[in-house]
Amino acid sequence: MAQLIKNNAVTADTWKTLELAEGETPESVALPDGDIIFPFAVWQTRKAEIISRHKRIGLLLNSDDRVEDVAADLDYFIVIAVDFPKFVDGRGYSTASLLRQRYGYQGELRAVGDVLHDQLFFMRRVGFDSYALKDGKDVVHALQAGFSSFSDGYQASTSQPQPYFRRRA
Amino acid sequence: MYKYDAIDRQLINERVEQFRDQVSRWQSGELTGDEFRPLRLQNGLYVQRHAPMLRIAVPYGMMNTAQLRKLAFVARTYDRGYGHFSTRHNCQFNWPKIEDCPDILGHLAEVDMHAIQTSGNCLRNITTDQFAGVAADEVIDPRPLAEILRQWTTFHPEFAFLPRKFKIAISGTREDRAVTWFHDIGLHLKEVNGETGFTVIVGGGLGRTPIRGQIVREFLPWQHLLTYCEAILRVYNRQGRRDNAYKARIKILVQALGVEAFSQLVEEEWAHGKDGPATLTQAEYDRVAAHFTAPAYAQVAGEDASFAQHRQDNPAFARWLERNTHPHRVAGYRAVTLSLKQHGVAPGDITADQMEIVADLADHFSFGELRISHEQNIILADVQEAHLYALWLTAKGAGLATPNIGLLTGIICCPGGDFCDLANAKSIPIANAIQARFDDLDYLFDIGEIDLNISGCMNACGHHHVGHIGVLGVDKNEAEFYQVTLGGRQGNDARLGKVIGPSFSAEEMPDVVEKIIKVYLDNRHADERFLDTFDRIGIDPFKNLVYEGRAHGKAKAAQTEAA
């Protein structure tokens, strides 16, 4: 299981992500109980059912899922996980920026998938606040060094909406 | 020139430590080779044919002499005593050890230099015109905005992992010298009704699929530079193809959508960011622009007598003045191009000793600053005419005064198969063979202005598509061949060259170029440049002579094999 970093600590993950087995479709998959992160395709097809059965709902966005398609539903989610299928696939950074800056999503925003130490600083800046670090990585070192790679950034971002040039003394 | 302040310096020092940690995690096995690769590339570190290659940024081509001396130090201490200036305002070292790179970056950071984002699928080094700030035809100095862009692109959190590399060029002159039509974003500064802004060109590029960029916005007021670029990058980051590296550049997206639909998407995206906090302020512009004020020029009344005398007495000096010095906006000054195109030397290469000589010249004669051009030469931008003769003597002694700027032997050439892992063919020996064939300076001057560009593969680092004569190395059945294009050009009327026909062997290349030149000389009208003649007579006369009575390309190879 991925090691979850949240609130500057390694945290036990109370959420389970619904995975579709071979042959299962969003229409046919059984909806488990508990704190579940539902893939976007399942949410889209089974929304009413999920809402009626779950008080705490999570959503998984793949890198080609469009934020726009789920923008109206954001109030339902306690956590949104954004998948990085490969750490060099940077679409998830734009997804996070849009969720936070354009659509005002306030809940937990979790980076999952191929998440390495070296992306943590960037991920925090675009608005992620929890991180499922890839298996086998040194989570302690990542916690110590990954978020503080740089002391500031030039650009406006989610974590610092004022670009550096507006904050210069 | 821009001087780093506390934050700029802190960030590059932190980068050195971050990279040191990455190298150490790679050495310990915590980072796999696949994981380390994109990270080292974003630090300009390639693993090449013979050794690693480290690419150091020279943002918009500007350097001071302390920086050049530091490059000389790195060349001596960690490399083989020389460096290579590329077509992208970078300095490349071909023989460092990976484990030395954090230390090299540490040394560079002492003089505010780095290798940030000089490679990899990220926002690359910003480029502009080597005569920025001094060009006689300049409308607006692009350097303050280039520096603002440098800061914005550095460690941009949202755009560090793009589908492919992303290059931005900015030009502020009437005649474009920054190849803005062939960048992912080309920005052409202009003034409209007293307001400063840009024409924004998107989706140009050379490489495997050469495409001239298209205008997505005729006029963008300068304050919106960052928010508008942000909108372009966000559309590209989300919609650019990631399934095929050859189709991942923004030019393919713009082609697929059509420029109008693309432009519409950008406008919709921009509507959200426009006028937001990233909108540039006059205060920030002024703060940055204050770094690019004119140096303390001497008041020069009339032409210097000794300068005029030397020019009259010394034809070699006069020739150099004609080719290697350029009009300056201040009376009594010229911009000097030191040629890194000495015959027989790899174009763009410079030894550590030469770097120090150039640094001394810049200190004595050009306010301690210099620039690197995308033609792979060094520019001393602010030289008083009275000092040109002394400068020339020293430069000549150091092999830096070959008067071939803009001429046939002032070849733009990538490192090719001698160094580069991507190359299909060698390019330096082709350049050297052509230089050797055209070694007669009088003849070279008579031929006049010609851009000859050579790339060792279709990635086009030698910009062969925009050479008046372009040479592309291709691999056929594991043998090296060369394809020739004619009529390419940079500038406002930038165009791609046309392929003349089947490719040639390396040995044939000097003859081929000689025949192309012969067609030009036989057909030219008085004062007609090569390009003008080409445009007038078309490609056929060139094809006819070059291929006359000869087997070529594969046929020739088959013949050779049979014999």
XYZ file of C-alpha atoms in Angstrom:
732
model
C 0.000 0.000 0.000
C 1.209 3.480 -0.827
C 2.573 5.534 2.027
C 0.323 8.502 2.592
C 1.841 11.835 3.531
C -0.647 14.240 5.028
C -0.264 17.126 7.417
C 3.517 16.731 7.287
C 3.372 13.196 8.590
C 3.046 9.659 7.386
C -0.595 8.852 7.939
C -2.697 5.717 7.815
C -4.968 5.841 4.807
C -8.598 5.284 5.753
C -9.772 5.390 2.150
C -9.983 2.567 -0.330
C -9.989 3.136 -4.049
C -12.510 1.172 -6.062
C -10.695 -0.746 -8.746
C -12.486 -2.365 -11.620
C -11.522 -5.980 -12.162
C -11.283 -7.349 -15.648
C -14.697 -7.599 -17.220
C -16.269 -5.168 -14.772
C -17.722 -1.940 -16.070
C -18.734 1.214 -14.239
C -22.327 0.017 -14.682
C -21.761 -3.496 -13.354
C -19.209 -3.055 -10.588
C -20.433 -3.678 -7.071
C -20.272 -0.560 -4.909
C -18.518 -1.404 -1.639
C -19.282 0.240 1.685
C -16.876 2.392 3.675
C -14.745 5.336 2.674
C -14.389 4.780 -1.031
C -12.645 6.753 -3.737
C -14.687 6.215 -6.883
C -13.179 6.473 -10.340
C -14.669 9.326 -12.336
C -16.356 6.928 -14.790
C -18.150 5.145 -11.919
C -19.185 8.441 -10.381
C -20.582 9.569 -13.707
C -22.724 6.478 -14.231
C -23.720 5.722 -10.640
C -23.896 9.160 -9.063
C -27.390 8.913 -7.572
C -26.715 5.484 -6.119
C -23.417 6.562 -4.594
C -24.929 9.689 -3.053
C -27.793 7.744 -1.520
C -25.503 5.111 0.012
C -22.437 7.123 1.071
C -21.979 10.066 3.352
C -18.245 10.284 2.701
C -17.344 10.150 -0.960
C -13.993 10.292 -2.709
C -13.286 10.802 -6.406
C -10.410 9.610 -8.560
C -9.508 11.668 -11.600
C -7.294 10.112 -14.230
C -4.974 12.353 -16.152
C -7.312 12.576 -19.124
C -10.480 13.180 -17.111
C -11.720 16.710 -17.537
C -12.162 18.795 -14.415
C -14.908 20.718 -16.181
C -17.062 17.583 -16.257
C -17.084 17.248 -12.504
C -16.940 20.908 -11.517
C -20.595 21.070 -10.500
C -20.236 18.059 -8.180
C -17.307 19.184 -6.062
C -19.347 19.676 -2.892
C -19.931 15.940 -2.686
C -16.290 15.020 -2.264
C -14.226 14.820 0.883
C -11.184 13.786 -1.069
C -10.235 14.039 -4.719
C -7.330 11.889 -5.832
C -5.503 12.892 -8.999
C -3.643 10.086 -10.672
C -0.140 10.453 -12.081
C 0.222 7.390 -14.324
C 3.852 8.363 -14.887
C 5.555 11.109 -12.939
C 6.468 12.830 -16.215
C 2.784 13.129 -17.128
C 2.172 16.656 -15.875
C -1.542 16.966 -16.583
C -2.373 16.417 -12.934
C -0.706 19.712 -12.017
C -3.143 21.601 -14.223
C -6.017 19.538 -12.838
C -5.043 20.564 -9.320
C -4.618 24.215 -10.259
C -8.050 24.296 -11.832
C -9.757 22.497 -8.943
C -8.336 24.896 -6.416
C -8.158 28.178 -8.267
C -11.049 28.074 -10.695
C -13.558 25.816 -9.012
C -12.727 26.568 -5.415
C -12.439 22.972 -4.245
C -11.616 22.999 -0.525
C -11.400 19.331 0.412
C -8.429 17.019 0.482
C -6.521 16.935 -2.812
C -4.392 13.872 -3.074
C -1.668 13.005 -5.569
C -1.618 9.279 -6.320
C 0.240 7.008 -8.711
C 3.839 7.596 -9.706
C 4.503 10.157 -6.989
C 8.161 10.762 -6.181
C 10.038 12.878 -3.677
C 11.068 15.210 -6.495
C 7.537 16.362 -7.352
C 6.371 17.167 -3.842
C 7.395 20.821 -3.901
C 5.605 21.445 -7.186
C 2.582 19.459 -6.086
C 2.181 21.437 -2.914
C 2.396 24.677 -4.871
C -0.445 23.749 -7.210
C -2.664 22.802 -4.263
C -2.182 19.164 -3.316
C -2.262 18.563 0.405
C -1.820 14.823 0.577
C 0.466 12.500 -1.296
C 0.476 8.752 -1.758
C 4.190 8.276 -2.270
C 5.187 5.501 -4.643
C 6.011 2.207 -2.942
C 9.597 1.556 -1.971
C 10.599 5.201 -1.684
C 12.229 6.740 1.355
C 9.242 8.488 2.865
C 11.192 9.967 5.758
C 13.717 11.650 3.475
C 10.904 12.788 1.191
C 9.149 14.404 4.142
C 12.324 16.096 5.320
C 13.528 17.401 1.978
C 10.815 17.075 -0.655
C 8.637 20.015 0.299
C 11.380 22.480 1.035
C 13.444 22.092 -2.146
C 13.044 25.794 -2.744
C 12.311 28.589 -0.316
C 9.898 30.386 -2.637
C 8.695 30.537 -6.223
C 8.458 33.333 -8.737
C 5.010 32.443 -10.053
C 1.528 32.915 -8.784
C 0.210 29.523 -7.705
C -2.428 27.969 -5.520
C -0.342 28.022 -2.372
C 0.841 31.567 -3.058
C -1.570 33.466 -5.313
C 0.632 36.563 -5.316
C 3.595 36.179 -7.661
C 6.943 37.048 -6.137
C 7.143 40.379 -7.931
C 4.073 41.611 -6.032
C 5.604 40.563 -2.728
C 9.002 42.169 -3.144
C 9.791 44.543 -0.339
C 22.746 43.231 -17.448
C 20.379 41.672 -14.909
C 21.967 41.192 -11.506
C 20.627 38.504 -9.232
C 19.119 39.587 -5.973
C 18.783 37.509 -2.809
C 15.873 35.395 -4.024
C 17.367 34.651 -7.459
C 20.592 33.553 -5.821
C 18.903 31.531 -3.129
C 16.872 29.584 -5.686
C 19.882 28.569 -7.768
C 21.812 27.589 -4.644
C 18.859 25.480 -3.562
C 18.822 23.948 -7.020
C 22.445 22.877 -6.611
C 21.576 21.150 -3.335
C 18.462 19.553 -4.815
C 20.491 18.169 -7.697
C 23.247 16.973 -5.381
C 20.599 15.040 -3.469
C 19.162 13.621 -6.694
C 22.576 12.457 -7.902
C 23.243 10.878 -4.550
C 19.874 9.092 -4.489
C 20.570 7.841 -8.002
C 24.003 6.593 -6.955
C 22.521 4.789 -3.954
C 19.863 3.177 -6.153
C 16.947 4.961 -4.528
C 16.227 6.632 -7.840
C 16.227 4.270 -10.788
C 17.855 5.244 -14.066
C 14.414 5.884 -15.552
C 13.455 8.096 -12.639
C 16.731 9.999 -12.665
C 16.699 10.618 -16.402
C 14.011 13.346 -16.618
C 15.394 14.933 -13.458
C 18.949 15.143 -14.768
C 17.676 16.394 -18.120
C 15.940 19.287 -16.389
C 19.416 20.063 -15.091
C 20.886 20.007 -18.562
C 22.671 16.708 -18.040
C 22.598 14.268 -20.939
C 24.323 10.937 -21.248
C 25.904 11.123 -24.671
C 27.851 9.061 -27.141
C 31.177 9.246 -25.315
C 30.405 10.889 -22.024
C 27.796 12.993 -20.295
C 27.054 16.428 -21.721
C 26.202 19.339 -19.461
C 24.260 22.216 -20.985
C 24.487 25.509 -19.161
C 21.962 28.266 -19.693
C 22.923 31.685 -20.954
C 19.521 33.344 -20.620
C 18.782 35.448 -23.717
C 22.474 35.158 -24.549
C 23.806 37.683 -22.048
C 26.900 37.133 -19.927
C 29.415 39.088 -17.947
C 33.130 38.418 -17.929
C 33.142 36.781 -14.491
C 30.724 34.232 -15.903
C 32.815 33.589 -18.989
C 35.928 33.159 -16.856
C 34.018 30.680 -14.739
C 33.143 28.709 -17.864
C 36.861 28.707 -18.718
C 37.570 27.365 -15.235
C 34.969 24.610 -15.641
C 36.342 23.750 -19.094
C 39.834 23.314 -17.652
C 38.951 21.661 -14.387
C 36.154 19.308 -15.391
C 36.336 19.034 -19.157
C 38.964 18.947 -21.881
C 39.743 22.636 -22.003
C 36.962 23.824 -24.265
C 33.238 24.396 -24.479
C 30.656 24.647 -27.233
C 28.112 27.411 -27.776
C 24.902 26.005 -29.216
C 22.187 27.606 -31.311
C 20.015 27.991 -28.216
C 22.026 30.368 -26.035
C 23.651 27.556 -24.118
C 27.201 26.516 -23.351
C 27.774 22.786 -23.589
C 30.538 20.725 -22.037
C 31.045 17.325 -23.592
C 33.239 15.494 -21.127
C 32.203 16.077 -17.513
C 31.674 13.232 -15.070
C 28.134 12.858 -13.733
C 29.395 12.787 -10.162
C 31.191 16.119 -10.735
C 28.095 17.894 -12.008
C 26.772 19.033 -8.614
C 30.168 20.636 -7.930
C 30.223 22.220 -11.380
C 26.769 23.658 -10.729
C 28.047 24.916 -7.387
C 30.884 26.778 -9.100
C 28.499 28.208 -11.669
C 26.082 29.365 -8.983
C 28.873 31.554 -7.575
C 28.524 33.682 -10.701
C 24.740 33.381 -11.007
C 24.817 30.672 -13.653
C 22.950 27.388 -13.775
C 21.726 24.578 -15.985
C 18.065 24.851 -15.020
C 15.642 23.588 -17.665
C 18.207 23.565 -20.442
C 16.821 20.215 -21.484
C 13.889 17.918 -20.827
C 10.180 18.353 -21.444
C 9.841 21.693 -19.769
C 9.965 25.417 -20.380
C 13.404 26.063 -21.840
C 15.817 28.927 -21.826
C 14.403 32.189 -23.251
C 16.178 33.450 -26.352
C 16.342 36.748 -28.174
C 18.371 38.832 -30.585
C 22.103 39.109 -29.885
C 21.969 42.845 -30.620
C 19.161 43.529 -28.138
C 19.539 46.966 -26.621
C 22.019 48.224 -29.209
C 20.484 47.344 -32.583
C 19.890 50.308 -34.840
C 16.503 48.907 -35.890
C 15.249 48.157 -32.395
C 11.733 49.297 -31.492
C 11.650 47.993 -27.911
C 14.416 46.409 -25.868
C 13.252 42.817 -25.324
C 15.641 42.060 -22.451
C 13.543 43.209 -19.456
C 10.630 41.096 -20.660
C 12.967 38.219 -21.476
C 14.224 38.354 -17.876
C 10.660 38.502 -16.547
C 9.930 35.429 -18.651
C 13.077 33.731 -17.360
C 11.820 34.114 -13.828
C 8.311 32.991 -14.705
C 9.556 29.847 -16.474
C 11.961 28.912 -13.687
C 10.452 26.105 -11.591
C 6.946 26.848 -12.780
C 5.018 24.359 -10.644
C 2.307 23.633 -13.179
C 4.500 23.295 -16.246
C 7.518 21.293 -15.154
C 6.364 18.085 -16.856
C 5.030 19.068 -20.253
C 4.309 16.743 -23.176
C 7.542 17.970 -24.804
C 10.156 20.698 -24.654
C 8.872 24.255 -24.959
C 10.852 27.146 -26.382
C 10.029 30.837 -26.250
C 11.804 33.543 -28.258
C 11.269 37.283 -28.033
C 12.296 39.932 -30.521
C 12.115 43.712 -30.331
C 13.504 44.779 -33.680
C 11.860 45.594 -36.994
C 13.682 42.719 -38.620
C 13.268 39.558 -36.574
C 16.625 38.040 -35.621
C 15.316 35.671 -32.959
C 13.654 33.167 -35.326
C 10.307 33.881 -33.662
C 8.394 32.128 -36.455
C 10.006 28.836 -35.521
C 9.497 28.652 -31.772
C 6.726 27.152 -29.662
C 5.900 30.723 -28.722
C 7.377 33.601 -30.682
C 6.849 37.086 -29.300
C 7.396 40.033 -31.558
C 7.401 43.307 -29.638
C 5.824 46.314 -31.229
C 4.168 49.602 -30.525
C 0.619 50.265 -31.606
C -0.919 53.679 -30.937
C 1.740 54.353 -28.344
C 1.046 51.097 -26.519
C 3.690 48.397 -26.149
C 2.766 44.806 -26.742
C 3.415 41.675 -28.730
C 2.292 39.816 -31.712
C 2.007 36.284 -30.361
C 3.056 33.470 -32.667
C 2.450 29.879 -31.613
C 3.263 26.465 -32.957
C 6.408 27.038 -34.969
C 9.338 24.706 -34.832
C 11.987 22.935 -36.828
C 12.868 19.313 -36.129
C 11.158 16.316 -37.645
C 8.021 18.229 -38.585
C 9.128 21.746 -39.482
C 6.252 24.205 -39.293
C 6.117 27.970 -39.427
C 4.239 29.324 -36.433
C 0.918 31.096 -36.724
C -0.343 34.286 -35.174
C -2.759 33.573 -32.335
C -3.000 37.171 -31.246
C -2.152 40.173 -33.332
C -1.581 42.410 -30.330
C -1.216 41.576 -26.651
C -0.466 44.479 -24.299
C 2.775 43.701 -22.438
C 1.145 43.613 -18.987
C -0.605 40.393 -19.968
C 2.539 38.525 -20.999
C 2.515 36.028 -18.150
C -1.211 35.406 -17.900
C -1.474 34.877 -21.642
C 1.527 32.534 -21.779
C 0.031 30.718 -18.818
C -3.188 30.217 -20.796
C -1.289 28.863 -23.808
C 0.728 26.512 -21.614
C -2.313 25.279 -19.746
C -4.145 24.432 -22.956
C -1.017 22.685 -24.209
C -0.321 20.839 -20.963
C -3.850 19.466 -20.870
C -4.465 18.805 -24.553
C -1.048 18.217 -26.089
C -0.480 14.639 -27.175
C 1.444 12.414 -24.817
C 1.061 9.153 -26.682
C 3.748 9.850 -29.254
C 6.833 11.964 -28.594
C 7.030 12.921 -32.264
C 3.549 14.410 -32.114
C 3.785 15.999 -28.712
C 5.003 19.490 -29.578
C 2.481 22.318 -29.445
C 2.810 22.764 -33.206
C 0.998 19.459 -33.722
C -1.823 20.540 -31.400
C -2.179 23.862 -33.214
C -2.236 22.053 -36.562
C -4.761 19.481 -35.341
C -7.173 22.051 -33.938
C -6.558 24.754 -36.495
C -5.170 28.082 -35.367
C -8.574 29.690 -34.914
C -9.922 26.964 -32.653
C -6.647 26.901 -30.735
C -6.696 30.646 -30.346
C -10.297 30.447 -29.123
C -9.328 27.891 -26.464
C -6.509 30.138 -25.309
C -8.795 33.152 -25.128
C -11.327 31.184 -23.059
C -8.617 30.014 -20.722
C -7.081 33.461 -20.528
C -10.424 35.029 -19.581
C -9.969 33.393 -16.153
C -6.425 34.612 -15.541
C -6.543 37.967 -17.286
C -6.081 40.921 -14.939
C -5.288 38.515 -12.088
C -2.302 38.847 -9.754
C 0.134 37.639 -12.419
C -0.648 40.685 -14.542
C 2.617 42.578 -14.813
C 2.986 45.903 -13.098
C 4.830 48.972 -14.247
C 6.819 48.817 -11.005
C 8.085 45.340 -11.800
C 8.873 46.267 -15.373
C 10.798 49.311 -14.194
C 12.661 47.316 -11.563
C 13.858 44.789 -14.129
C 14.406 47.325 -16.903
C 16.717 49.305 -14.613
C 19.203 46.464 -15.038
C 19.340 47.006 -18.771
C 20.131 50.677 -18.965
C 22.757 51.849 -21.424
C 26.365 51.738 -20.210
C 28.377 54.951 -19.806
C 29.052 55.578 -23.473
C 31.718 58.108 -24.356
C 30.574 61.160 -26.278
C 32.204 60.660 -29.641
C 32.427 63.602 -31.991
C 33.048 62.503 -35.553
C 35.009 59.537 -36.769
C 38.212 58.638 -34.951
C 41.208 59.527 -37.138
C 43.300 56.465 -36.336
C 40.322 54.205 -36.967
C 39.815 55.718 -40.428
C 43.529 55.430 -41.119
C 43.732 51.762 -40.143
C 40.708 50.969 -42.221
C 42.290 52.617 -45.226
C 45.725 51.084 -44.765
C 44.794 47.591 -43.786
C 42.509 45.630 -46.123
C 42.254 42.707 -43.697
C 41.027 45.035 -40.955
C 38.607 46.677 -43.386
C 37.260 43.275 -44.373
C 36.725 42.315 -40.757
C 34.969 45.634 -40.111
C 32.662 44.957 -42.997
C 31.667 41.443 -41.949
C 32.133 41.286 -38.201
C 30.972 44.664 -36.933
C 27.411 45.911 -36.883
C 25.641 49.267 -36.722
C 25.053 50.633 -33.237
C 22.441 53.038 -32.093
C 25.093 55.217 -30.447
C 27.372 57.283 -32.696
C 31.003 56.186 -32.630
C 30.179 52.650 -31.430
C 29.772 49.296 -33.096
C 28.782 45.825 -32.030
C 31.505 43.300 -32.778
C 30.994 39.648 -33.586
C 33.906 37.438 -32.609
C 33.741 34.536 -35.025
C 33.714 31.046 -33.535
C 33.848 29.840 -37.122
C 37.581 29.652 -37.668
C 38.147 27.279 -40.547
C 38.898 23.761 -39.424
C 37.477 24.205 -35.937
C 34.068 22.849 -34.892
C 31.618 25.766 -35.277
C 30.725 27.204 -31.877
C 33.663 25.624 -30.073
C 35.842 27.827 -27.900
C 38.848 26.943 -25.762
C 39.308 28.013 -22.168
C 42.221 30.229 -23.260
C 40.045 31.902 -25.868
C 37.297 32.428 -23.280
C 39.753 34.312 -21.124
C 40.963 36.408 -24.026
C 37.357 37.269 -24.858
C 36.732 38.160 -21.208
C 39.751 40.489 -21.266
C 38.556 42.103 -24.494
C 35.082 42.599 -23.074
C 36.537 44.123 -19.910
C 38.760 46.491 -21.865
C 36.446 47.425 -24.668
C 32.820 46.536 -23.962
C 31.855 47.309 -20.373
C 32.573 43.778 -19.154
C 29.643 42.189 -20.955
C 29.138 39.957 -23.947
C 26.424 37.996 -25.704
C 26.136 34.631 -27.355
C 24.319 34.514 -30.678
C 22.161 31.704 -32.008
C 24.636 31.682 -34.875
C 27.125 30.388 -32.271
C 29.328 33.459 -32.140
C 30.233 35.910 -29.379
C 29.194 39.530 -29.523
C 30.883 42.455 -27.830
C 27.985 44.827 -28.122
C 29.421 48.210 -27.178
C 32.819 48.849 -28.703
C 34.041 52.323 -29.504
C 35.309 52.627 -33.067
C 38.601 54.004 -31.817
C 39.254 50.676 -30.059
C 38.348 48.374 -32.907
C 41.844 48.080 -34.336
C 43.407 47.032 -31.041
C 40.539 44.626 -30.427
C 40.932 43.159 -33.897
C 44.671 42.552 -33.452
C 44.102 40.590 -30.259
C 41.097 38.703 -31.619
C 43.014 37.836 -34.777
C 45.893 36.469 -32.744
C 43.448 34.300 -30.845
C 41.729 32.915 -33.955
C 38.531 34.833 -33.225
C 38.547 37.285 -36.102
C 37.777 35.173 -39.165
C 35.832 37.708 -41.256
C 33.099 35.291 -42.248
C 30.010 36.445 -40.393
C 27.057 35.981 -42.709
C 29.297 34.351 -45.333
C 29.419 30.817 -46.594
C 31.985 29.556 -44.080
C 30.323 31.150 -41.046
C 28.473 27.879 -40.805
C 25.891 27.096 -38.130
C 26.487 23.507 -37.188
C 25.356 21.168 -34.432
C 27.903 18.841 -32.772
C 26.516 15.951 -34.831
C 27.614 12.356 -34.739
C 30.989 13.161 -33.222
C 29.283 13.876 -29.915
C 25.531 13.678 -30.008
C 23.661 10.481 -29.293
C 20.707 11.470 -31.430
C 22.688 12.234 -34.577
C 22.369 10.118 -37.698
C 25.472 11.588 -39.259
C 28.532 13.669 -38.515
C 28.214 17.358 -39.168
C 31.482 18.966 -38.018
C 33.626 17.270 -40.721
C 31.157 18.457 -43.380
C 31.452 22.021 -42.101
C 35.237 21.749 -42.017
C 35.414 20.302 -45.545
C 33.283 23.139 -46.914
C 35.376 25.694 -45.039
C 38.515 24.161 -46.532
C 37.060 24.305 -50.058
C 36.141 27.974 -49.695
C 39.285 29.131 -47.989
C 39.920 32.045 -50.365
C 38.612 35.133 -48.599
C 38.272 37.229 -51.755
C 36.134 34.550 -53.318
C 34.109 34.239 -50.118
C 33.462 37.983 -50.093
C 32.494 37.919 -53.741
C 29.923 35.207 -53.071
C 28.422 37.411 -50.387
C 25.735 36.744 -47.838
C 24.877 33.098 -47.395
C 23.635 31.204 -44.364
C 24.828 27.625 -44.517
C 23.322 25.502 -41.742
C 24.156 21.893 -40.978
C 22.279 19.459 -38.720
C 23.394 15.914 -37.999
C 19.816 14.697 -37.660
C 16.235 15.758 -38.131
C 16.065 17.267 -34.670
C 17.554 20.231 -36.501
C 19.780 21.734 -33.802
C 21.778 23.259 -36.669
C 18.560 24.925 -37.930
C 19.189 23.549 -41.412
C 15.617 24.279 -42.497
C 16.215 28.023 -42.260
C 19.647 28.039 -43.891
C 19.824 29.550 -47.368
C 21.668 26.315 -47.962
C 20.652 23.650 -45.478
C 22.373 20.329 -44.957
C 20.740 17.487 -43.056
C 22.565 14.316 -42.089
C 20.500 11.190 -42.706
C 21.149 7.569 -42.040
C 20.553 5.179 -44.907
C 21.334 1.535 -44.390
C 23.731 2.546 -41.642
C 25.691 4.847 -43.936
C 25.801 8.618 -43.542
C 24.232 10.745 -46.255
C 23.356 14.396 -46.557
C 20.176 15.968 -47.844
C 20.362 19.508 -49.189
C 17.695 22.215 -48.953
C 17.754 25.622 -50.584
C 15.957 28.883 -49.948
C 15.301 28.629 -46.219
C 15.633 31.824 -44.226
C 15.098 33.476 -40.865
C 13.737 36.973 -40.383
C 10.316 38.484 -40.947
C 9.878 36.417 -44.090
C 11.108 33.215 -42.407
C 10.574 30.126 -44.535
C 11.599 26.527 -44.754
C 14.077 25.495 -47.423
C 13.121 23.109 -50.207
C 14.816 19.759 -50.641
C 16.682 19.672 -53.964
C 16.613 15.902 -54.383
C 18.326 12.687 -53.328
C 21.044 12.897 -50.734
C 24.813 12.882 -51.132
C 27.754 11.181 -49.519
C 30.028 13.156 -47.209
C 32.781 13.271 -49.843
C 30.414 14.817 -52.378
C 29.327 17.706 -50.170
C 32.030 20.282 -50.980
C 31.413 19.691 -54.729
C 27.680 20.011 -54.239
C 28.047 23.333 -52.435
C 30.502 24.525 -55.070
C 27.999 23.732 -57.830
C 25.202 25.525 -55.981
C 27.457 28.551 -55.715
C 28.357 28.300 -59.397
C 24.698 28.407 -60.429
C 24.261 31.483 -58.289
C 27.339 33.256 -59.646
C 26.419 32.411 -63.245
C 22.897 33.744 -62.824
C 23.097 36.632 -60.430
C 22.297 40.180 -61.347
C 24.462 42.957 -59.996
C 24.135 43.261 -56.201
C 21.834 40.301 -56.028
C 22.284 38.120 -52.959
C 22.126 34.353 -53.190
C 18.587 34.328 -51.813
C 17.390 36.941 -54.305
C 18.774 34.939 -57.204
C 17.259 31.762 -55.808
C 13.857 33.428 -55.481
C 14.090 34.744 -59.030
C 15.312 31.641 -60.868
C 13.842 28.908 -58.672
C 15.277 25.605 -57.618
C 15.531 23.865 -61.008
C 18.795 25.389 -62.298
C 20.426 24.285 -59.030
C 19.046 20.764 -59.307
C 20.114 20.519 -62.927
C 23.741 21.302 -62.285
C 24.094 19.439 -59.018
C 22.638 16.204 -60.385
C 23.972 16.584 -63.928
C 25.338 13.341 -65.275
C 25.821 11.696 -61.953
C 24.554 8.859 -59.949
C 23.700 10.047 -56.495
C 22.616 8.928 -53.091
C 21.662 5.279 -52.967
C 22.619 4.686 -56.604
C 26.083 5.994 -55.867
C 26.350 3.874 -52.749
C 25.312 0.826 -54.760
C 27.971 1.653 -57.356
C 30.641 2.050 -54.728
C 29.658 -1.228 -53.196
C 29.709 -2.985 -56.597
C 33.183 -1.589 -57.286
